[in-house]
Short mmCIF file of C-alpha atoms in Angstrom, two decimals:
data_model
loop_
_atom_site.label_atom_id
_atom_site.label_comp_id
_atom_site.label_asym_id
_atom_site.label_seq_id
_atom_site.Cartn_x
_atom_site.Cartn_y
_atom_site.Cartn_z
CA MET M 19 32.69 -32.57 2.51
CA HIS M 20 34.87 -34.08 1.81
CA ALA M 21 36.81 -37.19 1.43
CA ALA M 22 39.51 -37.19 -1.20
CA PRO M 23 38.92 -39.45 -4.21
CA GLN M 24 41.84 -40.58 -6.32
CA ARG M 25 42.43 -38.22 -9.22
CA ARG M 26 43.73 -38.56 -12.75
CA GLN M 27 46.98 -36.67 -13.09
CA ASP M 28 47.83 -36.73 -16.79
CA ARG M 29 46.05 -33.63 -18.08
CA LEU M 30 47.87 -30.67 -16.56
CA LEU M 31 50.20 -29.65 -19.37
CA VAL M 32 47.80 -29.66 -22.31
CA VAL M 33 45.00 -27.84 -20.54
CA ALA M 34 47.35 -25.39 -18.86
CA LEU M 35 48.22 -24.04 -22.28
CA ALA M 36 44.54 -23.45 -22.95
CA LEU M 37 44.14 -21.65 -19.63
CA ALA M 38 46.42 -18.89 -20.78
CA ALA M 39 43.65 -17.79 -23.12
CA ILE M 40 40.87 -17.76 -20.53
CA VAL M 41 39.31 -14.38 -19.88
CA ALA M 42 36.78 -13.83 -17.14
CA LEU M 43 33.40 -13.38 -18.77
CA GLY M 44 31.93 -11.30 -15.98
CA ALA M 45 28.43 -12.69 -16.41
CA GLY M 46 26.33 -13.82 -13.47
CA VAL M 47 23.83 -16.32 -12.20
CA ALA M 48 20.92 -15.79 -9.89
CA VAL M 49 20.83 -16.93 -6.29
CA MET M 50 18.06 -18.15 -4.08
CA THR M 51 16.21 -15.82 -1.81
CA ASP M 52 14.24 -17.20 1.10
CA SER M 53 10.83 -15.94 0.05
CA GLY M 54 8.96 -18.39 2.25
CA SER M 55 6.28 -18.94 -0.39
CA ARG M 56 8.13 -19.99 -3.50
CA SER M 57 6.17 -21.88 -6.08
CA ALA M 58 6.93 -24.19 -8.97
CA ALA M 59 10.05 -23.85 -11.06
CA THR M 60 10.68 -20.77 -13.13
CA PRO M 61 13.68 -20.16 -15.38
CA VAL M 62 16.73 -18.85 -13.61
CA ALA M 63 17.01 -15.18 -14.50
CA ALA M 64 20.43 -13.94 -15.54
CA ALA M 65 21.89 -11.46 -13.09
CA ALA M 66 23.35 -8.17 -14.18
CA PRO M 67 26.84 -8.22 -15.75
CA GLY M 68 29.58 -8.82 -13.22
CA ARG M 69 27.39 -10.83 -10.85
CA ASP M 70 28.76 -14.13 -9.58
CA THR M 71 27.01 -16.14 -6.87
CA VAL M 72 29.08 -16.91 -3.77
CA ILE M 73 28.07 -19.57 -1.25
CA ALA M 74 29.83 -20.06 2.08
CA SER M 75 29.95 -23.69 3.24
CA ILE M 76 31.04 -23.64 6.88
CA PRO M 77 31.74 -26.90 8.77
CA TYR M 78 30.82 -27.13 12.42
CA TRP M 79 34.47 -27.14 13.57
CA ASN M 80 34.98 -23.72 11.95
CA LEU M 81 31.49 -22.40 12.58
CA GLY M 82 32.46 -19.44 14.79
CA PRO M 83 35.45 -18.11 12.81
CA GLY M 84 33.76 -18.94 9.51
CA ALA M 85 30.61 -17.08 10.46
CA ALA M 86 32.68 -14.10 11.61
CA ALA M 87 34.41 -13.96 8.21
CA VAL M 88 31.05 -14.14 6.45
CA GLU M 89 29.53 -11.46 8.70
CA ALA M 90 32.45 -9.17 7.88
CA ASN M 91 31.82 -9.55 4.14
CA PRO M 92 28.03 -9.51 3.70
CA GLN M 93 28.25 -7.83 0.30
CA VAL M 94 29.93 -10.95 -1.10
CA ILE M 95 27.80 -13.77 0.34
CA ASP M 96 24.55 -14.85 -1.31
CA GLU M 97 23.89 -18.14 0.46
CA ILE M 98 25.24 -19.91 3.55
CA SER M 99 25.49 -23.65 4.19
CA PRO M 100 26.35 -24.41 7.80
CA TRP M 101 27.62 -28.00 7.77
CA VAL M 102 25.84 -28.94 11.01
CA TYR M 103 23.60 -31.97 10.41
CA ASN M 104 24.26 -35.63 9.77
CA LEU M 105 22.44 -38.87 9.15
CA ALA M 106 21.37 -41.09 12.05
CA GLN M 107 21.31 -44.87 11.68
CA ASN M 108 17.50 -45.00 11.50
CA GLY M 109 17.31 -42.53 8.62
CA SER M 110 16.48 -39.49 10.71
CA VAL M 111 18.59 -36.32 10.81
CA GLN M 112 20.53 -35.20 13.85
CA SER M 113 22.90 -32.42 14.84
CA ALA M 114 26.54 -32.96 13.86
CA VAL M 115 27.71 -30.43 16.44
CA PRO M 116 29.43 -31.92 19.52
CA ARG M 117 27.19 -31.68 22.56
CA GLN M 118 29.54 -29.37 24.41
CA ASP M 119 29.37 -26.89 21.51
CA THR M 120 25.59 -26.87 21.10
CA ALA M 121 24.97 -23.55 22.83
CA SER M 122 27.72 -21.69 20.99
CA ALA M 123 26.60 -23.19 17.67
CA ALA M 124 23.04 -22.03 18.30
CA ALA M 125 24.31 -18.50 18.95
CA VAL M 126 26.28 -18.55 15.69
CA MET M 127 23.27 -19.82 13.75
CA ALA M 128 21.21 -16.96 15.17
CA LYS M 129 23.81 -14.48 13.89
CA LEU M 130 23.75 -16.08 10.45
CA ARG M 131 19.96 -15.84 10.35
CA ALA M 132 20.23 -12.16 11.23
CA MET M 133 22.19 -11.59 8.02
CA LYS M 134 18.98 -12.27 6.05
CA VAL M 135 20.92 -14.48 3.63
CA PRO M 136 19.31 -17.78 2.56
CA LEU M 137 20.44 -20.64 4.79
CA MET M 138 20.95 -24.03 3.10
CA PRO M 139 22.44 -26.27 5.80
CA SER M 140 24.28 -29.41 4.78
CA VAL M 141 23.22 -32.92 5.80
CA SER M 142 26.03 -35.48 5.54
CA ASN M 143 26.62 -39.14 6.35
CA MET M 144 29.67 -38.39 8.47
CA VAL M 145 29.88 -40.44 11.65
CA GLY M 146 32.71 -40.08 14.15
CA GLY M 147 34.76 -37.92 11.81
CA ASP M 148 34.49 -40.20 8.76
CA PHE M 149 31.90 -40.65 6.03
CA SER M 150 29.97 -43.82 6.85
CA TYR M 151 28.66 -46.17 4.20
CA ASP M 152 26.91 -48.18 6.90
CA ALA M 153 24.88 -45.10 7.82
CA VAL M 154 23.74 -44.31 4.29
CA ALA M 155 23.24 -47.83 2.89
CA PRO M 156 19.82 -48.36 4.54
CA VAL M 157 18.63 -45.04 3.11
CA LEU M 158 19.48 -46.24 -0.37
CA HIS M 159 18.31 -49.84 -0.14
CA ASP M 160 15.50 -49.99 2.44
CA PRO M 161 12.38 -48.13 1.21
CA PRO M 162 10.99 -47.31 4.69
CA THR M 163 14.36 -45.88 5.76
CA MET M 164 14.60 -43.87 2.54
CA ALA M 165 11.12 -42.48 3.13
CA ARG M 166 12.03 -41.64 6.73
CA ASN M 167 15.16 -39.80 5.67
CA ILE M 168 13.32 -37.80 3.02
CA ALA M 169 10.59 -36.87 5.49
CA SER M 170 13.14 -35.96 8.17
CA ILE M 171 15.14 -33.72 5.83
CA THR M 172 12.02 -32.03 4.49
CA GLN M 173 10.64 -31.45 7.99
CA LEU M 174 13.98 -29.98 9.06
CA ALA M 175 13.84 -27.45 6.23
CA ILE M 176 10.24 -26.54 7.06
CA SER M 177 10.51 -26.39 10.84
CA GLN M 178 13.68 -24.30 10.81
CA ASP M 179 12.53 -22.11 7.92
CA TYR M 180 15.58 -22.92 5.84
CA ALA M 181 15.66 -21.97 2.17
CA GLY M 182 16.51 -25.58 1.42
CA ILE M 183 19.03 -28.33 2.09
CA ASP M 184 22.47 -29.23 0.77
CA LEU M 185 22.89 -33.01 0.56
CA ASP M 186 26.39 -34.43 1.05
CA TYR M 187 26.23 -38.24 1.10
CA GLU M 188 29.66 -39.64 0.25
CA GLU M 189 31.59 -42.92 0.03
CA LEU M 190 28.89 -44.65 -2.03
CA GLN M 191 29.48 -47.76 -4.14
CA GLY M 192 29.05 -47.98 -7.89
CA SER M 193 26.16 -50.38 -7.32
CA ASP M 194 24.32 -47.58 -5.49
CA ARG M 195 24.02 -45.44 -8.62
CA THR M 196 20.37 -46.16 -9.43
CA SER M 197 19.17 -46.08 -5.82
CA PHE M 198 21.04 -42.86 -5.07
CA THR M 199 19.52 -41.23 -8.14
CA THR M 200 16.06 -42.39 -7.04
CA PHE M 201 16.68 -41.00 -3.57
CA VAL M 202 17.77 -37.60 -4.92
CA GLN M 203 14.77 -37.43 -7.24
CA GLN M 204 12.33 -38.24 -4.45
CA LEU M 205 14.01 -35.84 -2.03
CA ALA M 206 13.88 -33.09 -4.64
CA GLY M 207 10.17 -33.73 -5.16
CA SER M 208 9.49 -33.59 -1.42
CA LEU M 209 11.46 -30.37 -0.91
CA HIS M 210 9.97 -28.71 -3.98
CA ALA M 211 6.46 -29.52 -2.76
CA ALA M 212 7.37 -27.59 0.39
CA HIS M 213 8.80 -24.73 -1.71
CA LYS M 214 12.33 -25.57 -0.62
CA THR M 215 15.50 -25.95 -2.67
CA LEU M 216 17.83 -28.93 -3.02
CA SER M 217 21.58 -28.75 -3.53
CA VAL M 218 23.66 -31.91 -3.97
CA ALA M 219 27.43 -32.09 -3.43
CA LEU M 220 29.21 -34.34 -5.95
CA PHE M 221 32.75 -35.53 -6.43
CA ALA M 222 34.56 -33.95 -9.35
CA LYS M 223 35.13 -36.15 -12.41
CA VAL M 224 36.01 -35.67 -16.07
CA ASP M 225 33.77 -38.39 -17.49
CA ASP M 226 30.83 -40.47 -16.31
CA ALA M 227 32.91 -43.32 -14.91
CA GLY M 228 35.36 -41.10 -13.07
CA ASP M 229 38.26 -42.60 -11.14
CA ASP M 230 36.58 -44.85 -8.59
CA GLN M 231 33.31 -46.27 -7.26
CA ARG M 232 32.33 -43.01 -5.61
CA ASN M 233 32.29 -41.36 -9.03
CA VAL M 234 30.30 -44.19 -10.60
CA ALA M 235 27.63 -43.84 -7.90
CA GLN M 236 26.90 -40.24 -8.86
CA ASP M 237 24.97 -39.79 -12.10
CA TYR M 238 25.70 -36.18 -13.04
CA ALA M 239 22.95 -35.98 -15.65
CA ALA M 240 20.15 -37.44 -13.54
CA ILE M 241 21.12 -35.56 -10.39
CA GLY M 242 21.57 -32.35 -12.36
CA ALA M 243 18.05 -32.72 -13.71
CA ALA M 244 16.53 -33.21 -10.25
CA ALA M 245 18.49 -30.79 -8.07
CA ASP M 246 18.45 -26.99 -8.09
CA GLU M 247 22.18 -26.73 -7.40
CA VAL M 248 24.99 -29.18 -8.07
CA ARG M 249 28.07 -28.38 -6.01
CA LEU M 250 31.15 -29.90 -7.59
CA MET M 251 33.87 -30.64 -5.05
CA THR M 252 36.70 -29.48 -7.28
CA TYR M 253 39.50 -30.01 -4.80
CA ASP M 254 41.63 -32.78 -3.28
CA TYR M 255 43.32 -33.56 -6.57
CA HIS M 256 46.14 -34.33 -4.17
CA TRP M 257 45.22 -35.35 -0.64
CA GLU M 258 46.56 -36.56 2.71
CA THR M 259 48.00 -39.86 1.48
CA SER M 260 48.98 -38.91 -2.06
CA PRO M 261 52.32 -37.52 -3.18
CA PRO M 262 52.57 -33.74 -2.67
CA GLY M 263 50.98 -31.54 -5.29
CA PRO M 264 48.33 -28.90 -5.99
CA VAL M 265 45.03 -29.27 -4.16
CA ALA M 266 42.96 -28.04 -7.09
CA PRO M 267 44.88 -27.40 -10.34
CA ALA M 268 43.05 -24.92 -12.53
CA SER M 269 43.66 -27.18 -15.52
CA TRP M 270 41.91 -30.07 -13.79
CA VAL M 271 38.97 -27.84 -12.87
CA HIS M 272 38.84 -26.95 -16.57
CA ASP M 273 38.58 -30.66 -17.44
CA VAL M 274 35.88 -31.27 -14.84
CA LEU M 275 33.74 -28.41 -16.12
CA ALA M 276 34.30 -29.35 -19.75
CA TYR M 277 32.52 -32.61 -18.95
CA ALA M 278 30.01 -31.29 -16.41
CA ILE M 279 28.43 -28.70 -18.69
CA THR M 280 27.61 -31.42 -21.23
CA VAL M 281 25.29 -33.16 -18.75
CA ILE M 282 24.29 -30.50 -16.18
CA PRO M 283 22.79 -27.09 -17.03
CA PRO M 284 25.62 -24.60 -16.39
CA GLU M 285 23.31 -22.36 -14.36
CA LYS M 286 22.94 -25.16 -11.80
CA ILE M 287 26.65 -25.83 -11.38
CA VAL M 288 28.53 -24.43 -8.38
CA VAL M 289 32.33 -24.76 -8.38
CA GLY M 290 34.02 -25.60 -5.09
CA LEU M 291 36.91 -23.45 -3.89
CA ASP M 292 38.80 -25.12 -1.04
CA GLN M 293 40.18 -22.83 1.65
CA ALA M 294 42.92 -25.09 2.99
CA GLY M 295 45.91 -27.13 1.90
CA TYR M 296 48.32 -29.85 2.97
CA ASP M 297 51.76 -30.02 4.54
CA TRP M 298 53.41 -33.24 3.33
CA VAL M 299 56.35 -35.24 4.56
CA GLY M 300 56.74 -37.89 1.89
CA ASN M 301 53.26 -39.19 1.11
CA LYS M 302 51.77 -38.23 4.46
CA GLY M 303 49.99 -34.89 4.52
CA THR M 304 48.43 -32.83 7.29
CA THR M 305 45.57 -30.46 6.52
CA ILE M 306 46.48 -26.84 7.17
CA SER M 307 44.74 -23.50 6.80
CA TYR M 308 45.87 -20.53 4.73
CA ALA M 309 47.02 -18.78 7.92
CA GLN M 310 49.02 -21.82 9.02
CA ALA M 311 50.67 -22.09 5.62
CA MET M 312 51.72 -18.45 5.71
CA ALA M 313 52.98 -18.82 9.28
CA LEU M 314 55.10 -21.81 8.27
CA SER M 315 56.54 -19.89 5.34
CA SER M 316 57.43 -16.98 7.61
CA SER M 317 58.82 -18.98 10.53
CA HIS M 318 61.08 -21.05 8.27
CA GLY M 319 62.20 -18.09 6.19
CA VAL M 320 61.08 -19.52 2.85
CA ALA M 321 59.21 -17.67 0.15
CA VAL M 322 55.87 -18.86 -1.19
CA GLN M 323 56.30 -20.00 -4.79
CA TRP M 324 53.71 -19.84 -7.58
CA ASP M 325 53.26 -22.82 -9.88
CA PRO M 326 52.05 -21.49 -13.27
CA LEU M 327 51.05 -24.95 -14.46
CA SER M 328 48.43 -25.54 -11.76
CA GLN M 329 48.09 -21.86 -10.76
CA SER M 330 48.68 -22.74 -7.12
CA PRO M 331 50.96 -21.52 -4.30
CA TRP M 332 53.48 -23.85 -2.70
CA PHE M 333 56.80 -23.99 -0.83
CA ARG M 334 59.24 -26.38 0.81
CA TYR M 335 60.90 -26.18 4.21
CA THR M 336 62.98 -28.30 6.56
CA GLY M 337 61.38 -29.22 9.87
CA ALA M 338 63.11 -29.09 13.25
CA ASP M 339 63.70 -32.84 12.99
CA GLY M 340 65.34 -32.47 9.59
CA ALA M 341 62.33 -33.80 7.68
CA GLN M 342 61.69 -32.24 4.29
CA HIS M 343 58.22 -30.73 4.00
CA GLU M 344 56.29 -29.69 0.89
CA VAL M 345 53.25 -27.44 1.27
CA TRP M 346 50.53 -26.77 -1.29
CA PHE M 347 47.55 -24.63 -0.37
CA GLU M 348 44.92 -22.24 -1.72
CA ASN M 349 44.92 -18.45 -1.64
CA ALA M 350 43.09 -15.56 -3.29
CA ALA M 351 45.07 -15.85 -6.53
CA SER M 352 44.45 -19.57 -6.96
CA GLY M 353 40.78 -19.07 -6.17
CA GLU M 354 40.50 -16.34 -8.77
CA ALA M 355 42.17 -18.59 -11.35
CA LYS M 356 39.48 -21.21 -10.86
CA ARG M 357 36.70 -18.65 -10.80
CA ALA M 358 37.94 -17.44 -14.19
CA VAL M 359 37.92 -21.02 -15.50
CA ALA M 360 34.32 -21.39 -14.33
CA ASP M 361 33.33 -18.13 -16.01
CA SER M 362 34.84 -19.34 -19.26
CA PHE M 363 32.30 -22.19 -19.25
CA GLY M 364 29.35 -19.96 -18.40
CA VAL M 365 29.38 -21.17 -14.79
CA HIS M 366 29.00 -18.18 -12.50
CA ALA M 367 28.62 -19.64 -9.03
CA VAL M 368 31.20 -20.81 -6.49
CA PHE M 369 31.07 -22.23 -3.01
CA LEU M 370 33.82 -21.71 -0.48
CA TRP M 371 34.62 -24.88 1.46
CA MET M 372 35.66 -23.05 4.60
CA TYR M 373 37.67 -25.69 6.43
CA ALA M 374 39.27 -22.64 8.00
CA PRO M 375 39.07 -18.89 7.36
CA PRO M 376 40.33 -18.06 3.86
CA ASP M 377 43.01 -15.71 2.60
CA PRO M 378 41.63 -12.27 3.59
CA ALA M 379 42.38 -11.01 0.07
CA LEU M 380 39.86 -13.51 -1.30
CA TRP M 381 36.94 -11.34 -0.26
CA ALA M 382 38.08 -8.31 -2.24
CA GLY M 383 38.55 -10.46 -5.32
CA LEU M 384 35.09 -11.97 -5.01
CA ALA M 385 33.57 -8.53 -4.46
CA GLN M 386 34.74 -7.50 -7.92
CA HIS M 387 32.30 -10.06 -9.29
CA THR M 388 29.43 -9.47 -6.88
CA GLN M 389 28.40 -5.89 -7.44
CA SER M 390 24.83 -6.29 -8.72
CA PRO M 391 21.80 -7.25 -6.61
CA PRO M 392 21.01 -10.98 -6.80
CA THR M 393 17.83 -12.24 -8.40
CA SER M 394 15.71 -15.15 -7.22
CA ARG M 395 16.30 -18.78 -8.09
CA ALA M 396 13.12 -20.78 -7.62
CA PRO M 397 13.19 -24.48 -6.75
CA GLY M 398 11.92 -27.02 -9.20
CA GLY M 399 14.77 -29.03 -10.63
CA SER M 400 14.08 -28.48 -14.30
CA GLY M 401 16.85 -27.53 -16.66
#
């Protein structure tokens, strides 16, 4: 998931003042259950008060530890997206797991199935560690390849008895907007005919144009009408090659949702909560986990600070070579701040981008909003 688009950085102060007034609404949204025989679309039933949907998105490099964290907190998790498939050059779908890890990944997938939680694996266009435009371009612009990809994804969902598929095709061009929308609409139709659900991961933006070509390529309104879930990647406001700063300022998430709910039904929106951060020296950052951030703070004898403007933790330290480091990351408190922002817009679903295991305190916080039994979300794509 998850290349880092350039972000607008001029909204923090004004919206931060508004955030002081946000109160968690405590309302919920239904989640999918893998019924195996779901039919045409039905309205999404509101869950009981206090019910928020939580989705765990676990990349293949963190599959074992991520699955262990999910297994230890089954009362919190409503849906799991193992990030384990990618796009082949011919439009088919293949495993993203390195060959040497295939057996261990299969064992982890078996454990996740045993949890009886709907599985919605992600299919991406990542090749060799980077999102590949060359891999996805034929899908968008060659009709036979598009048809092959749709058939391959649908057959994957059917043959593996998945509840559906999460689509994560990134690094598109603005000129791909119409063809990508057509692809999503046709994929949704194919999956819905098989009684499967479609989720689509989209870059965060605060207006239709966004900040770059990747934003232009993604038509929120059209994709929101076709898909059952729209997962907004509300993180990487600052990234590896940007100046240091918060990964996902709550005020920016506020701006993203203020736009998103005008074009996507709120009950379809899922807000992304990153579970990592960056350690910068100058404008060069290294991705780190919550545990690594805390270890750095401890080993260098510096306290973690709290930035009230972005509602994010951070600290500075001096490396052994004398280099000045600045660390921004995500923890339970910053995640709760963004969950509260989402609730204020009537958006009651989050996905955890589990680059690495999260702050252990996150689970207790999420459990406060996941006390009622989930209800079923049927596929169909209608608003």
